[in-house]
Short mmCIF file of C-alpha atoms in Angstrom, two decimals:
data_model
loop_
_atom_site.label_atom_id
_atom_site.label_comp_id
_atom_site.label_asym_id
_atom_site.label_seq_id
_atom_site.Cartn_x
_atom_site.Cartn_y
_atom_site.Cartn_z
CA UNK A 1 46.67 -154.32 118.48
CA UNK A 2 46.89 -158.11 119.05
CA UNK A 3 48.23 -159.29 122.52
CA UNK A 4 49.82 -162.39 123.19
CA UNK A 5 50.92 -164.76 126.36
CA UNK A 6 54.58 -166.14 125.74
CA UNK A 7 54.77 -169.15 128.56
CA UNK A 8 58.33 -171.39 128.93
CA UNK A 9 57.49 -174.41 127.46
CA UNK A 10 58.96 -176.82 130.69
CA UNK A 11 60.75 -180.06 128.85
CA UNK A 12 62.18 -181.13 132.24
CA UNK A 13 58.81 -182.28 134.29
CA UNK A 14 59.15 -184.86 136.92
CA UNK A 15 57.96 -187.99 136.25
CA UNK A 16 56.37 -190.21 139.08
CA UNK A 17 55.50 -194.02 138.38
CA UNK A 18 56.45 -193.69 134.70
CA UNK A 19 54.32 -190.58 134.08
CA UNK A 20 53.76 -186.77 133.91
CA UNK A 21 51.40 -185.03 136.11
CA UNK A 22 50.22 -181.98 136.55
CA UNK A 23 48.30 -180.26 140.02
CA UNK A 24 45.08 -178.93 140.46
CA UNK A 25 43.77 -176.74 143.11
CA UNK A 26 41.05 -174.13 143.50
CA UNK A 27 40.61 -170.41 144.24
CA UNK A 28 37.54 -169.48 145.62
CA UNK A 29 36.58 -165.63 146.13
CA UNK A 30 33.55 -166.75 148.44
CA UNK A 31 32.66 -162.87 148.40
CA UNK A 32 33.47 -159.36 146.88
CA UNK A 33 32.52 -156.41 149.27
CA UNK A 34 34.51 -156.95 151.61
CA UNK A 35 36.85 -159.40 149.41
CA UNK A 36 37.35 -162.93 150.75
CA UNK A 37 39.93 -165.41 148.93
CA UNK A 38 39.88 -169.23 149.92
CA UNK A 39 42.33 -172.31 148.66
CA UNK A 40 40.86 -175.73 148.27
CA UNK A 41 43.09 -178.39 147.22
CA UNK A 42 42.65 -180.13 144.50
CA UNK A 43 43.77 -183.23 142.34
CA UNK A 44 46.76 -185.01 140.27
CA UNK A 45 46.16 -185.55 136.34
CA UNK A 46 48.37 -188.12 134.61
CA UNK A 47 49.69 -188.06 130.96
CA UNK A 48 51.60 -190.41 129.05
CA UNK A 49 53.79 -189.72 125.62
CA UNK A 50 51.94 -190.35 122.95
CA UNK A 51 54.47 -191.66 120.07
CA UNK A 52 51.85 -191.17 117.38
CA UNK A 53 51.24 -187.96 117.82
CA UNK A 54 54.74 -186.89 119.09
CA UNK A 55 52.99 -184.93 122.46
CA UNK A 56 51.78 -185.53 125.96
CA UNK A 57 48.42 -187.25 126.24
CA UNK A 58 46.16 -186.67 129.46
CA UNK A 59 45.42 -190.07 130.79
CA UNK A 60 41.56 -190.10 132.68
CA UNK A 61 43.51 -191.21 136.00
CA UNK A 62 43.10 -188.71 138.50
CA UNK A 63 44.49 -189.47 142.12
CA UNK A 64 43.68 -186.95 145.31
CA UNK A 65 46.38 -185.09 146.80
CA UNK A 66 46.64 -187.68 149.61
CA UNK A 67 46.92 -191.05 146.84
CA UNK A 68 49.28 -189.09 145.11
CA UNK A 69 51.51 -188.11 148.15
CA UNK A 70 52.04 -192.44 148.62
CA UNK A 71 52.86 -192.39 145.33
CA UNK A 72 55.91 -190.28 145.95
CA UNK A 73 56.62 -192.38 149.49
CA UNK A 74 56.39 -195.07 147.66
CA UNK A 75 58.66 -193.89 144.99
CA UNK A 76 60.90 -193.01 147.14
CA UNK A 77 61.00 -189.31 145.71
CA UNK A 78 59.73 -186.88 148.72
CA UNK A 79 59.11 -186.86 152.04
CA UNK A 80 55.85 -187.61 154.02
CA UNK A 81 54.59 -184.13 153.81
CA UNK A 82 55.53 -182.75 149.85
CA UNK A 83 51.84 -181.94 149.18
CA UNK A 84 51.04 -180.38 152.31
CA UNK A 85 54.50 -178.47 153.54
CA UNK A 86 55.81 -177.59 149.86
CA UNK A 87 52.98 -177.52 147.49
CA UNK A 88 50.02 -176.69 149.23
CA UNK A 89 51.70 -173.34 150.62
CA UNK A 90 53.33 -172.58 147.03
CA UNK A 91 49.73 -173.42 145.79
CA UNK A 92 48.26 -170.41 148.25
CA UNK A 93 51.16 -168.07 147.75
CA UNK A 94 50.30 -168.18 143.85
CA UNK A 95 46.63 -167.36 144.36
CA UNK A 96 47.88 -164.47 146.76
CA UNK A 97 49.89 -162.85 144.05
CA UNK A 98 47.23 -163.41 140.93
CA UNK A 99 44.22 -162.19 143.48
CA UNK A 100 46.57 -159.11 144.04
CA UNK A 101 47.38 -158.73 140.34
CA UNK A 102 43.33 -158.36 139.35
CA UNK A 103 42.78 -157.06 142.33
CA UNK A 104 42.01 -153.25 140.18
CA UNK A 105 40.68 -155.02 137.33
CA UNK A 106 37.74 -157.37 139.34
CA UNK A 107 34.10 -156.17 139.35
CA UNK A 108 32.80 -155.08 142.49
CA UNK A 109 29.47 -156.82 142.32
CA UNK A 110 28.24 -156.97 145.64
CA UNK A 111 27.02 -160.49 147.14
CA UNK A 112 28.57 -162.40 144.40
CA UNK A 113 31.36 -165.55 144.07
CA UNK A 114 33.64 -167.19 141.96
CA UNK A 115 35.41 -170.54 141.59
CA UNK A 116 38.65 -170.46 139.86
CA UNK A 117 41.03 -173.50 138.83
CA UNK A 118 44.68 -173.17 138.90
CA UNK A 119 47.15 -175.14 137.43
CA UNK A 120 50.90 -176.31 138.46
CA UNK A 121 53.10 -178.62 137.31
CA UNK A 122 56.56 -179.70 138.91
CA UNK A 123 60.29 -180.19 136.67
CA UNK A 124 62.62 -182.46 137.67
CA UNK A 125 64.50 -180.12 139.85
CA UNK A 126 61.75 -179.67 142.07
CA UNK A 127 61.22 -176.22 140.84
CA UNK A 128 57.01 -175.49 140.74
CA UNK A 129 55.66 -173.69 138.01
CA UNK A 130 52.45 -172.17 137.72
CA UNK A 131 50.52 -172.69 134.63
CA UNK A 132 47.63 -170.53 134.75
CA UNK A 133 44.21 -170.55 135.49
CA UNK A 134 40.21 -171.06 134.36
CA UNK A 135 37.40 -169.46 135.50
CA UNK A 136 34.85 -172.60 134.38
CA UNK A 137 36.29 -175.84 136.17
CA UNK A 138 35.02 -178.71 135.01
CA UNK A 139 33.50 -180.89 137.77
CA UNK A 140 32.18 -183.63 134.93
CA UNK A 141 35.51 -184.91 133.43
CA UNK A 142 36.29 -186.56 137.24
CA UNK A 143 33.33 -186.46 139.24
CA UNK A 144 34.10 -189.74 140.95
CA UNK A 145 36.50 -188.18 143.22
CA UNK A 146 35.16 -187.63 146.90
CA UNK A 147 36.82 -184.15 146.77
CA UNK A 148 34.32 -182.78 144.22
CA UNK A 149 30.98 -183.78 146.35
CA UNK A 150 33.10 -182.43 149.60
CA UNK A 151 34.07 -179.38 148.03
CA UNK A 152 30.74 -178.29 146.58
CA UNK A 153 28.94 -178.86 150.25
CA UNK A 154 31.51 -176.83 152.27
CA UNK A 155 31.43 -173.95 148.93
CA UNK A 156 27.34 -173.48 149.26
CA UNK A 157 27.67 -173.38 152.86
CA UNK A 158 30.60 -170.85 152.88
CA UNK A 159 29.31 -168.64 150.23
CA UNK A 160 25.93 -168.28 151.60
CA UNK A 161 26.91 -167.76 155.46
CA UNK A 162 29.47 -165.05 154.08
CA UNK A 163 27.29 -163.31 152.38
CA UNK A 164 24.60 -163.76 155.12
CA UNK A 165 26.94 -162.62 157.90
CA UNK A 166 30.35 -161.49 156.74
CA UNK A 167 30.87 -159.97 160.16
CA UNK A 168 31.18 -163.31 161.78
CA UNK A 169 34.48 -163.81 159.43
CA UNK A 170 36.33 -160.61 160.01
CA UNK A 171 38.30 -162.81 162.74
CA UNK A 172 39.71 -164.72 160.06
CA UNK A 173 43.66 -164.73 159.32
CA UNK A 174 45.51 -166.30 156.75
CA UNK A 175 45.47 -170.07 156.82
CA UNK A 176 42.36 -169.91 159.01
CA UNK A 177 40.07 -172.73 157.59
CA UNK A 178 36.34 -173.22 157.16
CA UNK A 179 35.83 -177.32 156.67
CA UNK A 180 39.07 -177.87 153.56
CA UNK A 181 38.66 -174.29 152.41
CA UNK A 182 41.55 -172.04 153.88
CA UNK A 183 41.49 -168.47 153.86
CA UNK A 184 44.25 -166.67 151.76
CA UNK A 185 43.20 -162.84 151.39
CA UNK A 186 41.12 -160.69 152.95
CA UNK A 187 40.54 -156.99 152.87
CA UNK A 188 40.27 -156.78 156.95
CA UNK A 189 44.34 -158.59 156.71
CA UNK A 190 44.80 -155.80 154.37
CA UNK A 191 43.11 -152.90 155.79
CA UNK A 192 42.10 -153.78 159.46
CA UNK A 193 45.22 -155.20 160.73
CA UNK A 194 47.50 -153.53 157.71
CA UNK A 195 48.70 -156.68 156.52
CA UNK A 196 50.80 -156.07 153.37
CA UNK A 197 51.21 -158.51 150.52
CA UNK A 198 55.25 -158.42 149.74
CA UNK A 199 54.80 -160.45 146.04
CA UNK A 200 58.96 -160.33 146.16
CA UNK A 201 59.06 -161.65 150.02
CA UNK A 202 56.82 -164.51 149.07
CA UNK A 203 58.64 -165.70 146.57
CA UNK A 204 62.53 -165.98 148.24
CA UNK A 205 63.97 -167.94 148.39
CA UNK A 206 62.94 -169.88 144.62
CA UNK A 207 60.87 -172.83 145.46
CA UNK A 208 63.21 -175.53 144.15
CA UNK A 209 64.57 -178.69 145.92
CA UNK A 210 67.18 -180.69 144.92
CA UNK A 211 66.14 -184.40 144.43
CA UNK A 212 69.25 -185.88 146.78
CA UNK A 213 67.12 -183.29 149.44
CA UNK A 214 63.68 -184.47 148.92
CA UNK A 215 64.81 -188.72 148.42
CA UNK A 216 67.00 -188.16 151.55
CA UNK A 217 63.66 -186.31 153.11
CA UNK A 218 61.86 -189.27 152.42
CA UNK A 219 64.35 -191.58 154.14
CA UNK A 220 64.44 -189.94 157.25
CA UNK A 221 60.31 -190.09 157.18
CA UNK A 222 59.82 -193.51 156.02
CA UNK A 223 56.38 -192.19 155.09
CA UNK A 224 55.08 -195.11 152.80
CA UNK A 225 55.82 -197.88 156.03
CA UNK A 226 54.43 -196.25 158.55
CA UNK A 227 51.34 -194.91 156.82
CA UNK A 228 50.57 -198.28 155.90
CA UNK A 229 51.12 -200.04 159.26
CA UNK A 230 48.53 -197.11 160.92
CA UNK A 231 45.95 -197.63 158.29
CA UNK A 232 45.73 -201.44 158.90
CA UNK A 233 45.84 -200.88 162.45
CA UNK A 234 42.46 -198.39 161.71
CA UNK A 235 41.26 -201.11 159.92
CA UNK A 236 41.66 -203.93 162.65
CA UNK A 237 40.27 -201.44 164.81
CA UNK A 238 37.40 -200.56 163.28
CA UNK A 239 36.55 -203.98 161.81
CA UNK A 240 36.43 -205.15 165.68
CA UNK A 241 33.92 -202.71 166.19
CA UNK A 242 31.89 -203.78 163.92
CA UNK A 243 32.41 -207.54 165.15
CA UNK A 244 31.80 -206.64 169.02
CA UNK A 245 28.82 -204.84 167.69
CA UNK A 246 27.18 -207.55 166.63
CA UNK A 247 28.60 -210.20 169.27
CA UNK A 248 27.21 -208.07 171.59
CA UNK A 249 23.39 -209.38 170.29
CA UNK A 250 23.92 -212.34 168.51
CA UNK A 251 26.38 -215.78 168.51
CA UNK A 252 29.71 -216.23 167.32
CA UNK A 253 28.45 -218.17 164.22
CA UNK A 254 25.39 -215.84 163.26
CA UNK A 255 28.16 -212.90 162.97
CA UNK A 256 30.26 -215.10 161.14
CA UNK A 257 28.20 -216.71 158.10
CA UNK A 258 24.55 -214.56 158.64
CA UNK A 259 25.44 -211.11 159.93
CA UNK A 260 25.10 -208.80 156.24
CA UNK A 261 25.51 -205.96 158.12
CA UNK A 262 28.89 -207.28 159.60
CA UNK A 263 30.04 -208.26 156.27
CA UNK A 264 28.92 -204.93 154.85
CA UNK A 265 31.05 -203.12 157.48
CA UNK A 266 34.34 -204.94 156.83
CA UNK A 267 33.67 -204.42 153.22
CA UNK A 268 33.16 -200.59 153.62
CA UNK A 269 36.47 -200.30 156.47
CA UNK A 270 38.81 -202.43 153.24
CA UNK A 271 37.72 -199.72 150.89
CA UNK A 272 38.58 -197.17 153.02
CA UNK A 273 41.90 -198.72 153.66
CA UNK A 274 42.11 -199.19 150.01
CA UNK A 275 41.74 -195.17 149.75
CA UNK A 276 43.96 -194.56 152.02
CA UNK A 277 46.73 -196.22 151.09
CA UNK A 278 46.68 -194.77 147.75
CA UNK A 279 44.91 -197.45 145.88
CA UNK A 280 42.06 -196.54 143.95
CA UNK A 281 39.25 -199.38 144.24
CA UNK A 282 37.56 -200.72 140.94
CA UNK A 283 35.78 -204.17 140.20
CA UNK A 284 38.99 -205.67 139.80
CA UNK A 285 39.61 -205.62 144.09
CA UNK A 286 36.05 -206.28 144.70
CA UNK A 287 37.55 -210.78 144.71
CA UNK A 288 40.03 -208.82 147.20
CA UNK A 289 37.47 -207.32 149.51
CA UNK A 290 35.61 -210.54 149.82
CA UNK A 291 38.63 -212.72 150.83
CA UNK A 292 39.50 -210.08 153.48
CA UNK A 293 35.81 -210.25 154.92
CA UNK A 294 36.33 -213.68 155.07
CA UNK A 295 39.24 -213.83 156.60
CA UNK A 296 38.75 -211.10 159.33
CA UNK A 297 35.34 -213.05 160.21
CA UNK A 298 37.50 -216.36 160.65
CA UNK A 299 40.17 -214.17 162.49
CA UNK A 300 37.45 -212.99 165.35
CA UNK A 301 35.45 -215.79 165.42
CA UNK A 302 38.27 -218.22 166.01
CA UNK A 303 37.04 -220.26 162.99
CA UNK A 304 40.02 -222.16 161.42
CA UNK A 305 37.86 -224.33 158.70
CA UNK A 306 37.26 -223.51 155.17
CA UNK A 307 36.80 -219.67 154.56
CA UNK A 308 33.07 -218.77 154.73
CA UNK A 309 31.53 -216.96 151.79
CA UNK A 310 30.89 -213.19 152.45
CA UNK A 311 28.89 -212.43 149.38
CA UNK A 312 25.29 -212.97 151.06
#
């Protein structure tokens, strides 16, 4: 007997800055007796058509859930919270309904875990699909993303405190979080406090928005703006910081041209900003960081000559 998976081949998927992407997140069952079911979030992969070989190519661009969220602001295609409000709940409902699906087929192996990836993909009508998932993630392809070094600290300390003491978590509801890691099925929600997973009730109304809904959405938010005006006023902040920092030991002219470790912390506060606003930093914006040390030392210092050098 052969058995085959017959999946609706989606022709419609929304494209954002010219491209295709499709969602990443993970499932983590942290432990197996008594079962506990986590959701991490994950990451956007881009693809591009690829004329020769008439088919979508993945792209290696990779942007986090929060660079890819300005990317719709700044599109103007969704509101200020699409990733968190709409997809990151669809994201957990899924893994709800595919734990509850194995849930008679999984091996009861005792103190034991397992990472799963799952994989989404939006059409142009806003409607989510759910692609399917693998058991062996691979952490190599983008392991430049902060969310993989995160993500594997806060899994080795989860799994092994579970395990340790799975009594301390039996307080844990639904949405309940340990560091990004939220909790989306236990057996004590189940069992304990007769909790009842309704796959039908999740699932209504159909998660589809209508694009007038989610460009009007982002109107009304004017995400993009005002995320950008309260990162560069963390930056200023925390650039000042560092400047009264080292004012507060040396002159006004050491911390301008001498102070490395003023230069380094301006340098480190632009990249941040640089993250933040949905801008991935390469060597191309290192000429960038440089002129903004410089000009955030002349700024403080009250220096209106030639723009010192910040590469010392």
């Amino acid at each position: 007997v052969h058995r085959f998976l017959v999946q609706k081949h989606i022709t419609n998927r929304l494209v954002v800055a010219g491209k295709h992407w499709d969602f990443r997140a993970y499932m983590l069952i942290a432990r197996t007796t008594p079962y506990f079911v986590f959701y991490h979030k994950g990451y956007m992969r881009s693809s591009i058509y690829d004329k020769d070989r008439d088919r979508f190519a993945l792209e290696d661009e990779a942007l986090t859930f929060e660079q890819f969220q300005h990317l719709l602001d700044k599109e103007g295609i969704a509101g200020a919270h699409f990733m968190h409000n709409v997809f990151s709940v669809y994201s957990q409902q899924v893994m709800r309904a595919v734990f509850h699906a194995s849930y008679d087929k999984l091996v009861d192996s005792g103190k034991s875990y397992q990472l799963f990836e799952l994989n989404f993909l939006i059409d142009d009508s806003f409607t989510m699909w759910y692609l399917g998932a693998n058991s062996i993630p691979g952490f190599s392809i983008h392991s430049e993303l902060k969310i993989y070094n995160d993500m594997r600290e806060d899994m080795i300390s989860l799994v092994l405190e579970l395990n340790d003491m799975p009594e301390v978590f039996t307080g844990l509801r639904f949405g309940d979080a340990y560091g990004e890691f939220k909790l989306v099925w236990s057996d004590y929600e189940e069992e304990v406090r007769n909790v009842t997973l309704n796959i039908c009730k999740e699932f209504s109304p159909r998660w589809t928005y209508s694009k007038t809904v989610m460009k009007r959405a982002n109107e009304l938010h004017g995400a993009a703006a005002r995320s950008e005006k309260a990162n560069q006023r963390e930056l200023k902040k925390y650039t000042k910081m560092a400047w009264d920092k080292c004012r507060s030991k040396y002159s006004n002219q050491f911390c301008r041209e001498e102070s490395a470790q003023t230069q380094k912390a301006f340098a480190e506060r632009y990249h941040v900003f640089l993250e933040k606003s949905g801008r991935v930093a390469s060597s191309q914006t290192n000429d960038e960081i440089q002129e903004y040390v410089s000009q955030r030392l002349n700024e403080l210092s009250g220096f209106n000559g030639t723009a010192i050098s910040a590469e010392k």
